[in-house]
XYZ file of C-alpha atoms in Angstrom:
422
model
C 80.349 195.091 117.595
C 78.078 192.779 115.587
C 80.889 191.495 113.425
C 82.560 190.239 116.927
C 79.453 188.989 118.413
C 78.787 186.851 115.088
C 82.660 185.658 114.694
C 82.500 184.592 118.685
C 79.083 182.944 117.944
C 80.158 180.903 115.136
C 83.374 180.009 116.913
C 81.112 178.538 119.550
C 78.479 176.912 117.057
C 81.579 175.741 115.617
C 83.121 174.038 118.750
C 79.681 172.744 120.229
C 79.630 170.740 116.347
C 83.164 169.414 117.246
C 82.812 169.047 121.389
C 82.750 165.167 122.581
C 84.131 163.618 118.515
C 86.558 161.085 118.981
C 89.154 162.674 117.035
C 89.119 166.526 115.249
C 91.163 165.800 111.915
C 91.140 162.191 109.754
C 93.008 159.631 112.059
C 92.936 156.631 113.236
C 95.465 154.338 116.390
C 96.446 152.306 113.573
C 98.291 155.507 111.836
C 99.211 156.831 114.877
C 100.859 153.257 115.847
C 102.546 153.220 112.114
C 103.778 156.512 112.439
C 104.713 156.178 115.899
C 107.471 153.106 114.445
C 108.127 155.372 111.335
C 109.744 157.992 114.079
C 112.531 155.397 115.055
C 113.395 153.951 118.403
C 112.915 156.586 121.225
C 113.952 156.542 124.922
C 112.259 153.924 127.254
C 110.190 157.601 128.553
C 110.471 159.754 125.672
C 109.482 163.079 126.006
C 106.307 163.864 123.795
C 105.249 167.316 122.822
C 101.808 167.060 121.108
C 100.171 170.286 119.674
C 97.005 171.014 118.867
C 96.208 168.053 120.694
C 92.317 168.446 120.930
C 90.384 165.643 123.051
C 94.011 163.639 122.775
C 93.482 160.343 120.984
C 96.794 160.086 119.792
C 98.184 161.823 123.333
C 96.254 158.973 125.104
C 97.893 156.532 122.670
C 101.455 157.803 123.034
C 101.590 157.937 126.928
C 99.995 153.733 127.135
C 102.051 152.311 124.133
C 105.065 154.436 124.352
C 105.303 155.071 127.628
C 105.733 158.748 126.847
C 105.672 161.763 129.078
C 103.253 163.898 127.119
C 102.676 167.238 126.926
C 99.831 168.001 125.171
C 98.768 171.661 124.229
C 95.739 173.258 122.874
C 93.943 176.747 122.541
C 90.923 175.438 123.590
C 90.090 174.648 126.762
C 87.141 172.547 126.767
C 89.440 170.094 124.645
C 92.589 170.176 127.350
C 89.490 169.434 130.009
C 88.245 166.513 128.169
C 92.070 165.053 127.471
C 93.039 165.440 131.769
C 89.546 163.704 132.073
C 90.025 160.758 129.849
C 94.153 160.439 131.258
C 92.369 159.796 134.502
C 89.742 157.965 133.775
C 92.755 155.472 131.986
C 95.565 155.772 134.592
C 97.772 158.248 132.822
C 97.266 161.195 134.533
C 100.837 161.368 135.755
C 102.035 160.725 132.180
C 99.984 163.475 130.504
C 100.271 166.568 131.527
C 97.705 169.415 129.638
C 99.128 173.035 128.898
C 97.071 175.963 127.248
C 99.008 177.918 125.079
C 99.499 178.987 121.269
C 101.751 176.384 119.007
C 102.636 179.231 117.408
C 103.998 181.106 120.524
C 106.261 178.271 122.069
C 108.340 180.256 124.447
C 108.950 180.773 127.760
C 109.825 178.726 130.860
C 107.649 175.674 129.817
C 109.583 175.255 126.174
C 113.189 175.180 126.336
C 115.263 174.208 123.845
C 116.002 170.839 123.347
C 113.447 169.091 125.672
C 111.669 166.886 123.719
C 112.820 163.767 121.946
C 109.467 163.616 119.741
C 106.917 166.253 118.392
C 103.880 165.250 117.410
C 101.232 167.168 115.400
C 98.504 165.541 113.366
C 95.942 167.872 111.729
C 96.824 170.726 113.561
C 100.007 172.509 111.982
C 98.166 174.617 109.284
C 97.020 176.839 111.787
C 100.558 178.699 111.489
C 101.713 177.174 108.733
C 103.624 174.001 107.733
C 106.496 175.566 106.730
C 106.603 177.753 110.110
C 105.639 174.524 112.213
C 108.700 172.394 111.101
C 110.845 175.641 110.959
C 110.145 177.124 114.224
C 109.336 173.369 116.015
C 113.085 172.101 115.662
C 114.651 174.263 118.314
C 112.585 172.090 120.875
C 114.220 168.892 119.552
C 116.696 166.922 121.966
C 119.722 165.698 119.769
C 118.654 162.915 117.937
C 115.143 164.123 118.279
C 112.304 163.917 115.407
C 108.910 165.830 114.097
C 105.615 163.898 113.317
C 103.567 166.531 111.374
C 100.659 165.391 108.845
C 99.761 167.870 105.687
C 96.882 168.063 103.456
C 97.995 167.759 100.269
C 97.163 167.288 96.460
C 97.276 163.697 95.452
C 96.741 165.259 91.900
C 98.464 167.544 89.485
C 95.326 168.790 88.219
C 92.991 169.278 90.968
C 89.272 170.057 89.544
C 87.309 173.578 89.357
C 85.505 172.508 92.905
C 87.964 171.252 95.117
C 90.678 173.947 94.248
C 87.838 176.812 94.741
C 87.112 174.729 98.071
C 90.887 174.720 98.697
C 91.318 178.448 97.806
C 88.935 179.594 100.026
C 89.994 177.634 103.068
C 94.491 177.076 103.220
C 96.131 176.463 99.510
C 97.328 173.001 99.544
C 100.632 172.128 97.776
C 101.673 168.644 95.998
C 103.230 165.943 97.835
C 106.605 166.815 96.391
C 105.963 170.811 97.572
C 105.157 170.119 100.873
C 108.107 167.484 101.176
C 110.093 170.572 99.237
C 108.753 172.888 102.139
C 110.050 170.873 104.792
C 113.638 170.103 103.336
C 113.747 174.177 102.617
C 112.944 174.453 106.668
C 115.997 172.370 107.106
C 115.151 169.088 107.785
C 115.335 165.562 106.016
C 112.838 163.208 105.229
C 113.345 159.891 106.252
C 109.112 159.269 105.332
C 105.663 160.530 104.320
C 102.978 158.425 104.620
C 99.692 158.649 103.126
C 96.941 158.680 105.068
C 94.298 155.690 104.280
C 91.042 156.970 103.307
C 89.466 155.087 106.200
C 91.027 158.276 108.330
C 88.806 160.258 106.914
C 85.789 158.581 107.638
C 87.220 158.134 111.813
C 86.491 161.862 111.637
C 83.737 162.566 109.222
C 81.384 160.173 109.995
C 81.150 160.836 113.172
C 80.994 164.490 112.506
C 78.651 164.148 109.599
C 76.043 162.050 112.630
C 76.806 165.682 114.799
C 75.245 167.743 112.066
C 72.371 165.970 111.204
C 71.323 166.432 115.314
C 72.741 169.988 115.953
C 69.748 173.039 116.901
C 70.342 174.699 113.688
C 68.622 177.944 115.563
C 71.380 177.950 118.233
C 74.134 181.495 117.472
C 76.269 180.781 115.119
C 75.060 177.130 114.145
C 73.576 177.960 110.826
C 76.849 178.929 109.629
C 78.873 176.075 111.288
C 76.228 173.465 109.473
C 76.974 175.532 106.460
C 80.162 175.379 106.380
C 80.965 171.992 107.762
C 77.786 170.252 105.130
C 79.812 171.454 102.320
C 83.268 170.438 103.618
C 81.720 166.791 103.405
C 80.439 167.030 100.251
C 84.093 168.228 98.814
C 85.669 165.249 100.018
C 82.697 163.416 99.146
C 82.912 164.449 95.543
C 86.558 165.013 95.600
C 88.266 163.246 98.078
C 90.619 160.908 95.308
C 92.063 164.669 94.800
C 93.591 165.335 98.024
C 94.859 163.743 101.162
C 96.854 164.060 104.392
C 99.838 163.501 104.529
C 102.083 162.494 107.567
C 105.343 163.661 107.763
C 108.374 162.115 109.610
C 111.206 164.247 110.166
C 114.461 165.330 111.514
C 116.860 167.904 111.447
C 119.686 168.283 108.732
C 122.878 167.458 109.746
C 124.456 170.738 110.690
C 128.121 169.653 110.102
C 127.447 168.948 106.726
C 126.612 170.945 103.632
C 124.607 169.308 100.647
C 123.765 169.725 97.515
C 123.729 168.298 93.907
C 127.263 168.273 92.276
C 128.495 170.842 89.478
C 130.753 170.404 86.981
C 133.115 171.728 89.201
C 133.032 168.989 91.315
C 133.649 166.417 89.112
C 137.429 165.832 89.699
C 136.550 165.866 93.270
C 133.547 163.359 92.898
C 136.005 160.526 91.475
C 138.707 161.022 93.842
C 136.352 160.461 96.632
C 134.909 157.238 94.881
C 138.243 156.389 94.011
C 139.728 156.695 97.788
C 136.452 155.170 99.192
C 136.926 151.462 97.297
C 139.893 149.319 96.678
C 139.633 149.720 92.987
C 138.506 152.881 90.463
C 135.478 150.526 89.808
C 133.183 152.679 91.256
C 134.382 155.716 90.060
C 134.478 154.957 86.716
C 130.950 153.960 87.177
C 129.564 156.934 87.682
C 131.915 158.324 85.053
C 129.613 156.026 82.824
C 126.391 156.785 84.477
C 127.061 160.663 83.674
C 127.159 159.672 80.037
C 124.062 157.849 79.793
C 121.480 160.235 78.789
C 118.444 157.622 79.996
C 120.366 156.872 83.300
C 121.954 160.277 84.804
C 119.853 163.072 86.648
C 122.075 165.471 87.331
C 120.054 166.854 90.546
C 120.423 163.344 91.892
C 123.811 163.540 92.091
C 124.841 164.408 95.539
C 127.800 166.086 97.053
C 128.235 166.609 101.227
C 131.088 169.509 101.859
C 133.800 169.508 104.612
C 134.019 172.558 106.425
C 136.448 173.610 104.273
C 134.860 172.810 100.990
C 136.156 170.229 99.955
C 133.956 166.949 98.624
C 133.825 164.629 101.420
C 130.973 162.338 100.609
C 129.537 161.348 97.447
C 125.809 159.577 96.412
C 124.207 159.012 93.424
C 120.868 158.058 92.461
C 120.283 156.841 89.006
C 117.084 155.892 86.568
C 116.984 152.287 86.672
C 113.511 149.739 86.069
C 111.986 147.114 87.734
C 110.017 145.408 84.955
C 109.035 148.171 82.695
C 108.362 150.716 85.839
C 111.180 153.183 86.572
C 112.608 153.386 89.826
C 116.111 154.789 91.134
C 119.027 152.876 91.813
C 121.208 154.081 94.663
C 124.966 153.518 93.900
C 127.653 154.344 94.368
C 127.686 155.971 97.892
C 131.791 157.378 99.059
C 132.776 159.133 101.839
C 136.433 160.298 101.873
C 138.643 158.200 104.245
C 139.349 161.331 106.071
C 135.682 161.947 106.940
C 134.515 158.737 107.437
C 132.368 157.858 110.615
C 131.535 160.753 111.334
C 127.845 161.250 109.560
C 129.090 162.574 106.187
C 127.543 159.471 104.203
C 124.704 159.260 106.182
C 124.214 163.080 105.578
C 124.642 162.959 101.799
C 122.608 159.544 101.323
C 119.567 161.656 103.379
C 120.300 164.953 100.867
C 119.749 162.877 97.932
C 116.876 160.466 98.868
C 115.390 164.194 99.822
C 115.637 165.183 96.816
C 114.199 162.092 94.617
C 111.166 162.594 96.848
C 110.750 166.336 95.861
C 111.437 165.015 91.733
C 107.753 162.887 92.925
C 110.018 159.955 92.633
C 108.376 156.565 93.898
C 110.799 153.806 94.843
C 114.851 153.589 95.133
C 116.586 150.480 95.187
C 119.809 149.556 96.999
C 122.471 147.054 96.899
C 124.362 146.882 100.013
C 124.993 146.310 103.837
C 120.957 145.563 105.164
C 122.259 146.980 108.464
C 123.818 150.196 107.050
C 121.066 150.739 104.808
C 118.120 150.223 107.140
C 118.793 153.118 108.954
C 116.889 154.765 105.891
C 114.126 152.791 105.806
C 115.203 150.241 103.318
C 113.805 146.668 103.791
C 114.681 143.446 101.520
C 113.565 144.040 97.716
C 111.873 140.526 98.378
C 109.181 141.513 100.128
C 107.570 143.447 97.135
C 108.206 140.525 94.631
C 111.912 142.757 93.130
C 114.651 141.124 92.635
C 118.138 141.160 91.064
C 118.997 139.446 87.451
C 121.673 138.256 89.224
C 122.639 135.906 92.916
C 123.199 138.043 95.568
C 121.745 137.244 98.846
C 118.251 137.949 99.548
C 118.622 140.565 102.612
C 121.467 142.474 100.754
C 118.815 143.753 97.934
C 116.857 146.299 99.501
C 113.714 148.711 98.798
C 112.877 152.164 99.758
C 109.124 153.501 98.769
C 109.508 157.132 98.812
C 105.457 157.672 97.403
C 103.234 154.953 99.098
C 100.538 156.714 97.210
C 102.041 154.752 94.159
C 101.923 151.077 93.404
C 104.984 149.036 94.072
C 105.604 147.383 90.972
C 106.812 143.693 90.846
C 109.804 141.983 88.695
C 113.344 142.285 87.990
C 115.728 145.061 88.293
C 116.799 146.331 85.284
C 120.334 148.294 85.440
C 121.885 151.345 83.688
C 124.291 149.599 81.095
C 127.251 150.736 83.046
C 126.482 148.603 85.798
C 127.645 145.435 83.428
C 124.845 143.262 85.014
């Protein structure tokens, strides 16, 4: 009996420390907003579930800027109270609609399958599990649908003695790559991460870290909430360059369509889809050459999509090039058998492999190619981050994807496998 009556009071202590904060996990609008655009266009109303929406700030946000019908759910109540308050108070009490329940437990009536166009969790997802979250999450996806769910995760590979005894004792954190791993394994792609700005963190600890200094530290339970919440401060205080959230954008795999890298099996296979796909060998050849060039080829960035049957029906390839000195990945070739084409086979295999260079903790991918085909994956001229071609081309059909914002862009010419002849 005193076990429960000190675990209730510290759950109290601990939500009386949190009641009233502007936000309960490092956030900001300006993220939300970012991410928000990173999701892709959306219905003029787009159906919003958040969970583990506490107080709402990014609810709030959705419903005004995207117009979204939101519902927002939480355990605790106090939080769901203050969120229909502040939808009032702001005129968006018909677009917000609170609903107590477990994000683990989605079922029944009020979560059917295939009823909302955008899920949204920031902070919240490790309380089942990020792996479960995006797992479990997708069956409430309409078609065309997407997840927003932020991670904390290593920013290192060799995290020191205090934050990973920190870390230990309170949800094991994985890399960037192992969490992006995690979510590709729950079958979805990754069409971007973003890394939250330090100046997230201090939207939620600062304010927080003002609550402790003016909490009753002889209320139940409070003693231990101070505790506990003092020395989460002083981790990220002392170690906050060592881990980070993460934000997650993602959607569903493809169904129709079965990736993976190629084997040597597939090689016969590989160049008569390259060689159907073009009007000339050229291409196949090319990555003939590429699979040659010790320096150039990864094998587990060369991509295969199947046919129900199969058979190869789409082909991409990821290579090491440079820009400057830096290395990077060039995407090229990219085939889709004549017989499967427009019908989400390249699209499917291009998504596959771009997957996988992010779970290699590669940082940047370069394209040459149709701006309107290729934007679809986030790809933006190579212009604006001072990379360009040794060659003329025109500006717009050079394009940039940064997989790892955590790592700096680098500037200067693109430097080619030989096989490319440029």
């Amino acid at each position: 009996m005193t076990d429960h009556i000190d675990d209730a009071s510290r759950t109290e202590a601990f939500f009386t420390l949190h009641h009233r904060l502007p936000r309960q996990s490092p956030g900001s609008d300006a993220t939300t907003r970012r991410l928000l655009a990173l999701a892709g266009p959306l219905p003029d109303r787009p159906r919003v579930l958040d969970l583990g929406c506490g107080p709402g700030r990014a609810a709030l946000l959705l419903a005004a800027e995207a117009g979204a019908e939101v519902t927002a759910v939480d355990l605790h109540q106090p939080f769901l109270d203050e969120l229909d308050e502040a939808a009032k108070a702001r005129g968006l009490g018909d677009r917000i609609r609170t609903v107590r329940a477990d994000m683990g437990d989605l079922t029944g009536p009020g979560f059917p399958a295939g009823s909302f166009d955008l899920i949204w969790a920031e902070g919240s997802a490790y309380c089942i599990g990020f792996a479960t979250a995006v797992r479990e999450w997708q069956r409430l996806l309409a078609p065309g649908g997407a997840l927003m769910v932020s991670e904390c995760v290593w920013t290192t590979d060799a995290p020191s003695a205090g934050a990973r005894d920190f870390w230990n004792r309170n949800g094991s954190l994985r890399t960037l790559p192992e969490t992006t791993a995690a979510a590709v394994a729950a079958g979805c792609t990754v069409p971007a991460v973003l890394l939250q700005p330090d100046s997230d963190w201090d939207m939620y600890y600062v304010p927080l870290a003002e609550r402790v200094e003016s909490a009753d530290p002889t209320a139940p339970g409070m003693e231990w909430a101070l505790a506990a919440t003092r020395e989460e401060l002083a981790v990220r205080r002392d170690h906050g360059a060592e881990y980070g959230y993460a934000a997650y954008v993602l959607r569903p795999a493809d169904p129709r369509w079965t990736t993976r890298p190629e084997t040597a099996a597939d090689r016969e296979a590989v160049h008569a889809v390259n060689s159907a796909a073009f009007p000339t060998r050229d291409e196949a050849d090319l990555v003939d050459a590429l699979r040659a060039d010790a320096e150039a080829w990864l094998p587990e960035l060369s991509y295969v999509a199947e046919a129900p049957d199969g058979s190869v029906a789409a082909y991409a390839l990821l290579t090491r090039c440079r820009i400057g000195d830096a290395p990077a990945l060039a995407l090229a070739p990219v085939a889709t058998s004549p017989a499967h084409q427009r019908q989400g086979a390249g699209q499917a295999v291009v998504r596959a492999a771009l997957d996988a260079a992010r779970v290699r903790g590669e940082a940047l991918v370069v394209v040459l190619g149709d701006p309107a085909y290729y934007a679809r994956f986030g790809c933006v001229p190579a212009s604006r981050y001072g990379i360009r071609p040794g060659f003329e081309v025109p500006d717009e059909a050079v394009m940039a994807l940064v997989l790892d914002d955590s790592v700096p862009v680098p500037v200067g010419m693109i430097r080619y496998p030989a096989a490319f002849g440029v």
